[in-house]
mmCIF file of C-alpha atoms in Angstrom:
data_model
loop_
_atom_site.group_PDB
_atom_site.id
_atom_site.type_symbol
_atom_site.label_atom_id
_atom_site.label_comp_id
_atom_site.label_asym_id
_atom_site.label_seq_id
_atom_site.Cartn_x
_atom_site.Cartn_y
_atom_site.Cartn_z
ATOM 1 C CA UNK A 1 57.687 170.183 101.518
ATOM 2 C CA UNK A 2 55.829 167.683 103.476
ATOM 3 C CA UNK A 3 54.850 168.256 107.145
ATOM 4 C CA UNK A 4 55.951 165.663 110.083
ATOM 5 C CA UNK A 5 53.068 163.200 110.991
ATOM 6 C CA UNK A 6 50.477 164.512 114.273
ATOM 7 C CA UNK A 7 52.370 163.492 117.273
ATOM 8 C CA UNK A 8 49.398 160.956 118.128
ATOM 9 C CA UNK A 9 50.613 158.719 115.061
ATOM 10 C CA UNK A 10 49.935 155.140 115.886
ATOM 11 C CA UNK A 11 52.637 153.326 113.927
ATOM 12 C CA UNK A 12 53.114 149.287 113.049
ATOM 13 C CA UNK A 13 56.499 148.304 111.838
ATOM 14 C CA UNK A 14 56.650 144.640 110.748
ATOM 15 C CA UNK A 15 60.618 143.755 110.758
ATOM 16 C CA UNK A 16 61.464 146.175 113.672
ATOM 17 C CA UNK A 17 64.462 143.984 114.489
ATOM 18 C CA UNK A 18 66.262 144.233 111.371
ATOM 19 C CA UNK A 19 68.606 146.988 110.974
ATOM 20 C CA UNK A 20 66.133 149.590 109.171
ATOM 21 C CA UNK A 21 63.042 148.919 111.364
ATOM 22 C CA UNK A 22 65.099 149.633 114.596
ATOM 23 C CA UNK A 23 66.620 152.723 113.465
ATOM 24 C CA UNK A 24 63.291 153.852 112.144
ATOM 25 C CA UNK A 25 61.471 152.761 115.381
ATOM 26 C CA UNK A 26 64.176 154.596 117.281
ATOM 27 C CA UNK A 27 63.348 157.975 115.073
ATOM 28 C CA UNK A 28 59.899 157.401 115.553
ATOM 29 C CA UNK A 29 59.611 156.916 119.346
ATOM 30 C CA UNK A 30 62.426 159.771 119.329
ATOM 31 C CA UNK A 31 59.324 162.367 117.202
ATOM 32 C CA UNK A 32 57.120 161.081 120.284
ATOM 33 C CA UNK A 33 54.720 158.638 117.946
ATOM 34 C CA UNK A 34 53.791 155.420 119.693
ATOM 35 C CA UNK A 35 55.537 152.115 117.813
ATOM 36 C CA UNK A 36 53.840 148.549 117.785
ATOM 37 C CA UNK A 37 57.026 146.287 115.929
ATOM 38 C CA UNK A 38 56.752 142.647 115.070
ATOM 39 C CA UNK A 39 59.465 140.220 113.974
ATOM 40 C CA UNK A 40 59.893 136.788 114.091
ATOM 41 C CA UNK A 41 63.940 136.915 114.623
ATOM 42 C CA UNK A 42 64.745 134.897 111.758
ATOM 43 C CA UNK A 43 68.448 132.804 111.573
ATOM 44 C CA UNK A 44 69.151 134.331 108.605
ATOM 45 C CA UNK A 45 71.701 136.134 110.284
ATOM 46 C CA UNK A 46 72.563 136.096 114.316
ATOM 47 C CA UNK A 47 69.145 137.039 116.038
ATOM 48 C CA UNK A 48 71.083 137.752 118.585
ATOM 49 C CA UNK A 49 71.903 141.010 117.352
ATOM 50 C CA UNK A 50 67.925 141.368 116.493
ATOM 51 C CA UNK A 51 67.225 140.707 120.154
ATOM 52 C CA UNK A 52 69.858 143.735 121.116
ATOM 53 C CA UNK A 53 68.347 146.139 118.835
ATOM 54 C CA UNK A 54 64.926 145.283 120.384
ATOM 55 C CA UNK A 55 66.128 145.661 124.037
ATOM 56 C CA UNK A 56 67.495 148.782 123.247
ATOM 57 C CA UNK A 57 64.001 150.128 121.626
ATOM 58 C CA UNK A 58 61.964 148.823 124.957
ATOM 59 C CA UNK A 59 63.555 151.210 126.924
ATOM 60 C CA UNK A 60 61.065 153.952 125.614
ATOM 61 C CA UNK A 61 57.520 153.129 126.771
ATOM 62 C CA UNK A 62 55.822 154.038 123.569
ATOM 63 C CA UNK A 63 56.990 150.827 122.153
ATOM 64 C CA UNK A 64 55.168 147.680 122.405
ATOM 65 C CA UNK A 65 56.859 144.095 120.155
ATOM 66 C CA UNK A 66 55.556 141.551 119.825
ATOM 67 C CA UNK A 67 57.131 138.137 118.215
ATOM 68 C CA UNK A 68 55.080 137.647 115.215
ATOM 69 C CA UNK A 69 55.769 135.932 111.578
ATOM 70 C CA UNK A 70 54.209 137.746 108.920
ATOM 71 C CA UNK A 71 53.543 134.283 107.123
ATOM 72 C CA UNK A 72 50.734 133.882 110.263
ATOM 73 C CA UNK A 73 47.899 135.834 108.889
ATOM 74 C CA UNK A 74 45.687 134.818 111.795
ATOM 75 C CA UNK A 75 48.031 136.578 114.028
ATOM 76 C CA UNK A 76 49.118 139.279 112.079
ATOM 77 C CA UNK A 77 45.254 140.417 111.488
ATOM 78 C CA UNK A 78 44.585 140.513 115.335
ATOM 79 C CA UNK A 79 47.672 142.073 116.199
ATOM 80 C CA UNK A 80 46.894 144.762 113.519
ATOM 81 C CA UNK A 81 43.188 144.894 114.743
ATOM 82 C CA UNK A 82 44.031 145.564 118.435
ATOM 83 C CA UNK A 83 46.792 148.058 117.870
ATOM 84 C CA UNK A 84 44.478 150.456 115.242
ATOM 85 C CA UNK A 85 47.728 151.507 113.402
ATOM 86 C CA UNK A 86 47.120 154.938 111.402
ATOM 87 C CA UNK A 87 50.088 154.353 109.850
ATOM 88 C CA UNK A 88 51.867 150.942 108.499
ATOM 89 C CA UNK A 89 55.734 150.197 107.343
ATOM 90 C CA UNK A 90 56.278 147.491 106.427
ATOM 91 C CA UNK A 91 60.109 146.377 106.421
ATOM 92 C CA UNK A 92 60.140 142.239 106.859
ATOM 93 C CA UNK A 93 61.443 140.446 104.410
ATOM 94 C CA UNK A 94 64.050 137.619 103.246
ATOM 95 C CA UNK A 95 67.239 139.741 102.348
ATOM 96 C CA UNK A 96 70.205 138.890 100.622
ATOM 97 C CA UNK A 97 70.747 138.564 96.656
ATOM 98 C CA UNK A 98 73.204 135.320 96.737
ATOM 99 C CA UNK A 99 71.452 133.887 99.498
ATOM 100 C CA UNK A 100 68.187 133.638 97.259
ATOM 101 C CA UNK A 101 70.473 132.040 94.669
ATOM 102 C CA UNK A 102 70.585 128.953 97.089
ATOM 103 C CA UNK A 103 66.992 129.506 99.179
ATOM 104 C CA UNK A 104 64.782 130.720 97.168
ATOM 105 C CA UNK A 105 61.430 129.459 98.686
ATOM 106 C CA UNK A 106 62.624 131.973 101.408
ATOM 107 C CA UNK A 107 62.249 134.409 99.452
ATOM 108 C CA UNK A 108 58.633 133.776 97.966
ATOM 109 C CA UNK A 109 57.147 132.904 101.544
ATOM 110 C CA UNK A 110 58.663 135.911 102.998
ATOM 111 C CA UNK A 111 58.916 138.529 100.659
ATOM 112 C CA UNK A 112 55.656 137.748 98.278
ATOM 113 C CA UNK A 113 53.487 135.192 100.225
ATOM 114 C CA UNK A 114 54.322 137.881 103.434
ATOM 115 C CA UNK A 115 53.784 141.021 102.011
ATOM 116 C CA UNK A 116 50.524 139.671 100.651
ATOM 117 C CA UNK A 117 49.246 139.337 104.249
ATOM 118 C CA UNK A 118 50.369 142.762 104.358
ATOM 119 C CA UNK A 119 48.427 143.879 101.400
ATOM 120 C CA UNK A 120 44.946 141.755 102.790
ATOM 121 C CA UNK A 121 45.549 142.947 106.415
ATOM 122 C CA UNK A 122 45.562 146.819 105.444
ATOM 123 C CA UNK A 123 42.290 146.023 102.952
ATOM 124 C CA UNK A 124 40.593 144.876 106.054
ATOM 125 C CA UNK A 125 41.808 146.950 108.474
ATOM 126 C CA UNK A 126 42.489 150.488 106.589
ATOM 127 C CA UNK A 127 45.437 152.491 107.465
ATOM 128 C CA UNK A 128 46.255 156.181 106.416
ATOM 129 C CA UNK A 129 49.348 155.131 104.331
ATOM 130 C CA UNK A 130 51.339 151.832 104.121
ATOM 131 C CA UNK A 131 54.798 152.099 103.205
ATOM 132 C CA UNK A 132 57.045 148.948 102.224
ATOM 133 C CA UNK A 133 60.354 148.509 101.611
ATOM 134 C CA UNK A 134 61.719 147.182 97.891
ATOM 135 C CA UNK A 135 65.344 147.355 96.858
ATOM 136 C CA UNK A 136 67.552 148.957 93.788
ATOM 137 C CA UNK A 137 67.975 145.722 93.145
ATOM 138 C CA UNK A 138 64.777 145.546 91.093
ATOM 139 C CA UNK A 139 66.705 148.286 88.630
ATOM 140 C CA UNK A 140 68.330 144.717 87.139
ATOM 141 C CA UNK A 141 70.253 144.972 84.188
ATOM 142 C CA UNK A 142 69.005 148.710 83.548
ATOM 143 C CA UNK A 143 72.051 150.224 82.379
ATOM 144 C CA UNK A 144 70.571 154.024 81.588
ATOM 145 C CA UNK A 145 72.128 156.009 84.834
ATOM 146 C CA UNK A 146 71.025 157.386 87.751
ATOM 147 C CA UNK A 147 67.992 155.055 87.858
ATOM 148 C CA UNK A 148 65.015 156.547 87.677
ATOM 149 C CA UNK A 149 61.744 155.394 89.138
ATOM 150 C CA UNK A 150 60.002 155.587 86.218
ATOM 151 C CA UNK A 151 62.299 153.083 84.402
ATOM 152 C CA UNK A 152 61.382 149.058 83.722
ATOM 153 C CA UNK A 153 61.892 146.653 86.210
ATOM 154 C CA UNK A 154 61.732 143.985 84.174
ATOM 155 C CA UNK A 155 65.329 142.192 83.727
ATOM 156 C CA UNK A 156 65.846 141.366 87.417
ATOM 157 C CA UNK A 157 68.946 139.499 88.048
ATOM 158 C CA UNK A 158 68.077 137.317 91.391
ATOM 159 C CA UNK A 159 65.105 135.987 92.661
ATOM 160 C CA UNK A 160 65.461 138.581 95.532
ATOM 161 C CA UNK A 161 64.910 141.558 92.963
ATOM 162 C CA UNK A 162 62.473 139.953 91.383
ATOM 163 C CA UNK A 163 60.333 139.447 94.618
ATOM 164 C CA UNK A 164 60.764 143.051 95.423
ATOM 165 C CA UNK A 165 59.608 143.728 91.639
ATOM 166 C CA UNK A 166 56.662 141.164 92.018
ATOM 167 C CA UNK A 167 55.554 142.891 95.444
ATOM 168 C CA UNK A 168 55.246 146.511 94.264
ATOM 169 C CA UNK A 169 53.274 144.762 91.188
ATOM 170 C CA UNK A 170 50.927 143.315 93.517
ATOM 171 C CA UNK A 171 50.769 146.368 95.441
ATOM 172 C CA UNK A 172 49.733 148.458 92.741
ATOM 173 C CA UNK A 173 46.608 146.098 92.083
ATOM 174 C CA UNK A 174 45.864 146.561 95.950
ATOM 175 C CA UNK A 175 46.001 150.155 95.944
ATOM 176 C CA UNK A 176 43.786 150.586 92.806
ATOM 177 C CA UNK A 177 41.026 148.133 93.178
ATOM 178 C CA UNK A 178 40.925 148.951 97.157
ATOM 179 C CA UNK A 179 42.143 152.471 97.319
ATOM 180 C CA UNK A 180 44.975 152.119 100.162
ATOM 181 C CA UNK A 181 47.433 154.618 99.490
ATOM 182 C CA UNK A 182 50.912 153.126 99.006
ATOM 183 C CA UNK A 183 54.523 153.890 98.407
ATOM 184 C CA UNK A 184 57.607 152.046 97.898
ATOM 185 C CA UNK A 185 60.783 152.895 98.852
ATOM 186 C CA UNK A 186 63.942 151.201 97.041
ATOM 187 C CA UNK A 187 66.214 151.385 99.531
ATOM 188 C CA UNK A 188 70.560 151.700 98.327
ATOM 189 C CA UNK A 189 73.059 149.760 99.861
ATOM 190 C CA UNK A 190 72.228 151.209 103.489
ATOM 191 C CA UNK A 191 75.207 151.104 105.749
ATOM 192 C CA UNK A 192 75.896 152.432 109.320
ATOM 193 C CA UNK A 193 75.801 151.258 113.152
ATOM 194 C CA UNK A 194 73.728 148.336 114.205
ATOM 195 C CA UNK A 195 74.140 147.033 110.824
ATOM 196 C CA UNK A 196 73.474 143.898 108.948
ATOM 197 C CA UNK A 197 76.573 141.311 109.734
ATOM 198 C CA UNK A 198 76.035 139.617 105.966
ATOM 199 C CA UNK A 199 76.472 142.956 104.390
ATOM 200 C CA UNK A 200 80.157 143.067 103.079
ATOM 201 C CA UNK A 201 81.261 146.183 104.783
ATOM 202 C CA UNK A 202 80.252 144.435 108.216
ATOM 203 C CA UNK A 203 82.605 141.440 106.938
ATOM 204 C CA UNK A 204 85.157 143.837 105.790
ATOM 205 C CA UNK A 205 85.788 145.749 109.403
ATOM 206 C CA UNK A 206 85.325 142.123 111.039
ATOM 207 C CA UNK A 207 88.072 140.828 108.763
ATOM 208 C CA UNK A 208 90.244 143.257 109.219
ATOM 209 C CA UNK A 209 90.606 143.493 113.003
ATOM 210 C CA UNK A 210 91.095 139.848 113.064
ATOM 211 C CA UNK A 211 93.800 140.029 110.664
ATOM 212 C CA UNK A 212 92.430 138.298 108.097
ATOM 213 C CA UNK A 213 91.262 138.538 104.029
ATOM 214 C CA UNK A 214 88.723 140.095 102.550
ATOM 215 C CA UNK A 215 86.386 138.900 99.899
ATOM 216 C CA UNK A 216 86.585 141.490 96.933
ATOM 217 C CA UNK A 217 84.225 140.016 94.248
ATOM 218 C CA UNK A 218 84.317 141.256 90.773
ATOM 219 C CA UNK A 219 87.962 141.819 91.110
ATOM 220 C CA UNK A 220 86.954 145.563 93.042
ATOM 221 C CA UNK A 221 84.703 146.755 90.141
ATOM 222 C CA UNK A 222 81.591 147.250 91.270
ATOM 223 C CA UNK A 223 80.041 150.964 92.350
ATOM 224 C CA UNK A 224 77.520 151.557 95.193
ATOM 225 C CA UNK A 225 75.280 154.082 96.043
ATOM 226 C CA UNK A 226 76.217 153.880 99.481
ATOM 227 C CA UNK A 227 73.299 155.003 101.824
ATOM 228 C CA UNK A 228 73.934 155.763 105.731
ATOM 229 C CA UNK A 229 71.280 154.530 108.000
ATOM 230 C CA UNK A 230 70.438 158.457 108.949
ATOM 231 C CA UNK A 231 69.539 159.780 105.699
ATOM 232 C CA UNK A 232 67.504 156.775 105.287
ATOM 233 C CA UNK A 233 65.229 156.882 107.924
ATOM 234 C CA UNK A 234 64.783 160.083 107.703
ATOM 235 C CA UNK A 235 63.822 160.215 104.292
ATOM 236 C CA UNK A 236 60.945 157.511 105.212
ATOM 237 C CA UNK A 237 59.716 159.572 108.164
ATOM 238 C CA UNK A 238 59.339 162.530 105.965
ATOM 239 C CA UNK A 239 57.174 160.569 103.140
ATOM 240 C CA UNK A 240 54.968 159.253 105.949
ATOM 241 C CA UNK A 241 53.060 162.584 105.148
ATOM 242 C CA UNK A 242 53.173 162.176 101.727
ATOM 243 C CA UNK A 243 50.361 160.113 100.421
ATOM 244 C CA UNK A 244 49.646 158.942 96.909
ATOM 245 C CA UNK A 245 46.589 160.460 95.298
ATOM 246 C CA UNK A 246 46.493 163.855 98.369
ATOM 247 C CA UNK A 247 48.117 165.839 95.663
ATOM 248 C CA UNK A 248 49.076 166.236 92.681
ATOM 249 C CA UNK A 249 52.358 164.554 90.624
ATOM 250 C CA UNK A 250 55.647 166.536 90.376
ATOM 251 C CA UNK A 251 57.813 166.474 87.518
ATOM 252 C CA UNK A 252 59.498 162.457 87.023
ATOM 253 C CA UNK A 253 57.310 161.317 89.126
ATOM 254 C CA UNK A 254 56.041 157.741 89.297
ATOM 255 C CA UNK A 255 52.735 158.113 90.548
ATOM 256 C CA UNK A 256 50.071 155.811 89.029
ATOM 257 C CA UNK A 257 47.843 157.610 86.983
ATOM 258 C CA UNK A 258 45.146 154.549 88.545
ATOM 259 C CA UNK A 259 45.790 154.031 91.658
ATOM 260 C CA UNK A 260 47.421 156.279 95.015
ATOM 261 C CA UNK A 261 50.634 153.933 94.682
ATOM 262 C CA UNK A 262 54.170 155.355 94.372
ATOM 263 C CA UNK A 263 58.078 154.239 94.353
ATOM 264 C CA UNK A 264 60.427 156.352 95.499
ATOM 265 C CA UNK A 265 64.164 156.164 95.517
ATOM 266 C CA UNK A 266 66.531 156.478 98.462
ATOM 267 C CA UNK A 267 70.155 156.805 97.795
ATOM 268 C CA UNK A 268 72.609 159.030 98.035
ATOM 269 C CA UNK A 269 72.564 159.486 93.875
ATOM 270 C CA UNK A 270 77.033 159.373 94.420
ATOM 271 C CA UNK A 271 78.514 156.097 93.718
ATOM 272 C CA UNK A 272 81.526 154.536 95.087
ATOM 273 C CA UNK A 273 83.867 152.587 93.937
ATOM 274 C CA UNK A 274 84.511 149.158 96.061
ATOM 275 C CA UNK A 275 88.041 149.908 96.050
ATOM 276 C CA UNK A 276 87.214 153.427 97.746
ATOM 277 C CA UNK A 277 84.711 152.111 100.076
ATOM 278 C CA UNK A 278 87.243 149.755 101.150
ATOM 279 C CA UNK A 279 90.499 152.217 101.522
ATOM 280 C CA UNK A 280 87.805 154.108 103.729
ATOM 281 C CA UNK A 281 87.287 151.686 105.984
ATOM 282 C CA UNK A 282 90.985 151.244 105.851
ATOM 283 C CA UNK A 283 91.504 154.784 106.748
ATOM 284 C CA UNK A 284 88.476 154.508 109.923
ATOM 285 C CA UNK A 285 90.642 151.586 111.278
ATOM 286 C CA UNK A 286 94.307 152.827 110.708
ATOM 287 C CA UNK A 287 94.628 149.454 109.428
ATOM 288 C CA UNK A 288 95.205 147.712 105.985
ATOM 289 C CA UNK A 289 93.203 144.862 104.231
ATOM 290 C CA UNK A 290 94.626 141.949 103.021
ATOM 291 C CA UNK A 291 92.570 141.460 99.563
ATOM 292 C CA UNK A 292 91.527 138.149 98.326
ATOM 293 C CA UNK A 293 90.340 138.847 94.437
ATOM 294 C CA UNK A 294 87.311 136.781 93.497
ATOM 295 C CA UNK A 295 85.507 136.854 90.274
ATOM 296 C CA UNK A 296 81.373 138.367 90.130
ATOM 297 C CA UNK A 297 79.018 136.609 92.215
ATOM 298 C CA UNK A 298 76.444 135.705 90.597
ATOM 299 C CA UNK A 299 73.058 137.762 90.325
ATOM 300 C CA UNK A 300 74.975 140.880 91.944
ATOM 301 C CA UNK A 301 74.970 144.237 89.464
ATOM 302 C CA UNK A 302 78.398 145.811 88.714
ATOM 303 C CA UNK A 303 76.827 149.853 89.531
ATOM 304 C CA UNK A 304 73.693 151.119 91.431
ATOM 305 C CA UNK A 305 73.018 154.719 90.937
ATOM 306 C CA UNK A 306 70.206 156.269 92.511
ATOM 307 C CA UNK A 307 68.370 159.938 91.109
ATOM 308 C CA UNK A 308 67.590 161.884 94.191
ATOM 309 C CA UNK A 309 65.464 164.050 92.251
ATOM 310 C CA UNK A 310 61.880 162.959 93.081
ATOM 311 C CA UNK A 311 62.969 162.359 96.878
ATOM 312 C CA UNK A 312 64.191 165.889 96.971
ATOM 313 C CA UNK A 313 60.912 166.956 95.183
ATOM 314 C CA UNK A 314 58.468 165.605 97.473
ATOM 315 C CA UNK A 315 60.525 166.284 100.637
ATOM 316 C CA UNK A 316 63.192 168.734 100.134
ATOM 317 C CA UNK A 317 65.317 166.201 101.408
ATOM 318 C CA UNK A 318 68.526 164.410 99.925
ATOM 319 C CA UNK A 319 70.609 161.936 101.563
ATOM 320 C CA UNK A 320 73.934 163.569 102.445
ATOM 321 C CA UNK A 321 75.828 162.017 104.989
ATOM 322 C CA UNK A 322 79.693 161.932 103.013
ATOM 323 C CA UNK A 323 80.951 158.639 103.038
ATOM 324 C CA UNK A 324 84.080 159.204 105.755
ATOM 325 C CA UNK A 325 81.801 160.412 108.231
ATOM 326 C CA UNK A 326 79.601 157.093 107.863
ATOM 327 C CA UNK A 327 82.158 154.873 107.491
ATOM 328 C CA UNK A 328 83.977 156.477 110.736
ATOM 329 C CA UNK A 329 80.071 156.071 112.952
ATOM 330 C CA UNK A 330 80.020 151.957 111.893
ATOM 331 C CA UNK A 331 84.013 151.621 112.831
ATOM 332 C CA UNK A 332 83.130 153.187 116.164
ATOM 333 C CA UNK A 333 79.906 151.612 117.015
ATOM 334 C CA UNK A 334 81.448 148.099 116.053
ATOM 335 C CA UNK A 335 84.831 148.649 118.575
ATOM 336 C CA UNK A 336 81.951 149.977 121.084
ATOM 337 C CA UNK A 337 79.248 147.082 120.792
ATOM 338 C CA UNK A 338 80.579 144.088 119.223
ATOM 339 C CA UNK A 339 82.947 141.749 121.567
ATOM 340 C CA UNK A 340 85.707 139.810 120.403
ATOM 341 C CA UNK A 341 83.418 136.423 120.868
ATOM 342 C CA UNK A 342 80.981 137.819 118.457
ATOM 343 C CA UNK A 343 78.179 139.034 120.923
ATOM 344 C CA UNK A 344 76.689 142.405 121.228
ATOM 345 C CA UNK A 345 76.772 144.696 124.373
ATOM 346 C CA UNK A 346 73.244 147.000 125.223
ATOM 347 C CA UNK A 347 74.751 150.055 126.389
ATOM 348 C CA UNK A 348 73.289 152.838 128.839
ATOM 349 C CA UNK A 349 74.873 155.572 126.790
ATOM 350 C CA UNK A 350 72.552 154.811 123.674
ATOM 351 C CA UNK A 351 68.913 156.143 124.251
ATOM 352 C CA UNK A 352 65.914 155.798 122.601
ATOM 353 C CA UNK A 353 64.268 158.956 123.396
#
């Protein structure tokens, strides 16, 4: 089982005001490691619920941000230089599988073009470990279940899974002819407070209190391997201290026999229906949905099924959170933080540290 990182950890996040960098930040800061997160608050989605998460995270003083576009190499370099990371996660990125349908230049600048300033940034500037973020969504059309990270990526069904795909690809050839020790996380259908408002579970509670339909696409079909926010974070904190190539392979594991670069799932290997997912949020709100049937969207999978099993191998750690008692900490947070207009309250009674 792996040890937590020295307290003196100097960590960069890039995409600290999405929803995983500020939870991770938060867990960080919490372990007493210093944080330097950059974003660049991108419209995708309201920034102004970027710029909350931030405030909330410059309470503790262990955090610098700075506003910073990945996409600026220039910038990104000196930031990196100054702040002498030890450590690296890298989280920013163009989400969203149906938006990429419609934008899809997004999602080379952001998620390929981007992470490639990652990738030239940590040759120059060496790091202990760089993690990055990639998405089940590169699983495709894979229809052997739980995935396994040793399975083909190679049928991806959006151009957002197959920029996640393309990124680990080009982060293998970093890691082997340069030696920077990498690992990939593919991150399942995280949920929880602070979340992302696109994500349909957001839409789903926001519908519902304001008494009207919710989109169910696929006519309610579709499984998730519904992920809360906790176990996720947690899971990346603990394989900070596990770094490719310090070690040897476990059993399944997708190590590359060239190079210290490794993908790792993290999901809670128990998939949901949509129809349960939704009579649980039913349940957290005492209320009902109205359901408005749609047919599959396209590019979206019909089931995502994580294995656990090399997670829990290199940690000891499985996500476990059951599904009520997330669903019941988003319902809560969103009657706490979200007004009726659509803003977000920073509250005292939510501390960093």
């Amino acid at each position: 089982m792996s040890q937590t990182p020295p307290i003196t950890s100097r960590v960069l996040i890039t995409g600290v005001a999405g929803f995983v960098g500020y939870h991770l930040a938060q867990r960080l800061l919490s372990a007493g490691h210093y944080v330097l997160g950059v974003d660049n608050f991108s419209d995708y989605y309201d920034p102004a619920l970027k710029r909350a998460r931030v405030d909330q995270l410059k309470r503790c003083e262990r955090f610098e941000f700075e506003t910073l576009d990945i996409a600026d190499m220039g910038r990104l370099s000196k930031t990196w230089e100054l702040f002498k990371p030890n450590i690296a996660i890298h989280l920013a990125a163009q989400a969203g599988v149906r938006n990429s349908i419609d934008n899809p230049r997004d999602y080379v600048n952001a998620n390929i073009v981007g992470s490639f300033n990652v990738f030239e940034t940590a040759r120059t500037f060496p790091v202990d470990h760089l993690l990055i973020a990639s998405s089940s969504s590169v699983y495709g059309a894979n229809q052997s279940m739980p995935f396994q990270e040793t399975d083909a990526v190679a049928t991806p069904q959006s151009l957002y899974a197959a920029s996640k795909a393309s990124t680990e690809l080009i982060g293998h050839s970093y890691a082997h002819l340069y030696g920077t020790p990498m690992t990939f996380f593919r991150f399942f259908t995280v949920y929880g407070p602070w979340g992302r408002p696109d994500m349909a579970y957001f839409k789903f509670v926001k519908s519902i209190l304001e008494d009207r339909p919710i989109d169910v696409y696929n006519y309610g079909r579709n499984s998730r391997d519904f992920t809360y926010i906790d176990d996720l974070v947690q899971a990346v904190e603990l394989l900070i201290d596990v770094i490719p190539g310090r070690g040897p392979a476990v059993i399944g594991d997708s190590l590359s026999p060239i190079a210290p670069h490794r993908v790792v799932n993290i999901g809670q290997a128990d998939p949901v229906g949509l129809m349960d997912f939704i009579s649980g949020i039913e349940r957290a709100l005492g209320r009902s949905a109205e359901l408005n049937m749609l047919p599959p969207q396209p590019g979206d999978v019909e089931v995502t099924f994580a294995s656990s099993q090399l997670l829990h191998s290199l940690t000891g750690f499985r996500p476990n959170t059951p599904l009520a008692t997330g669903v019941k900490q988003f319902t809560e947070w969103y009657h706490r933080y979200v007004r009726k207009d659509g803003t977000y309250r920073i509250s005292d009674e939510e501390s960093v540290v």
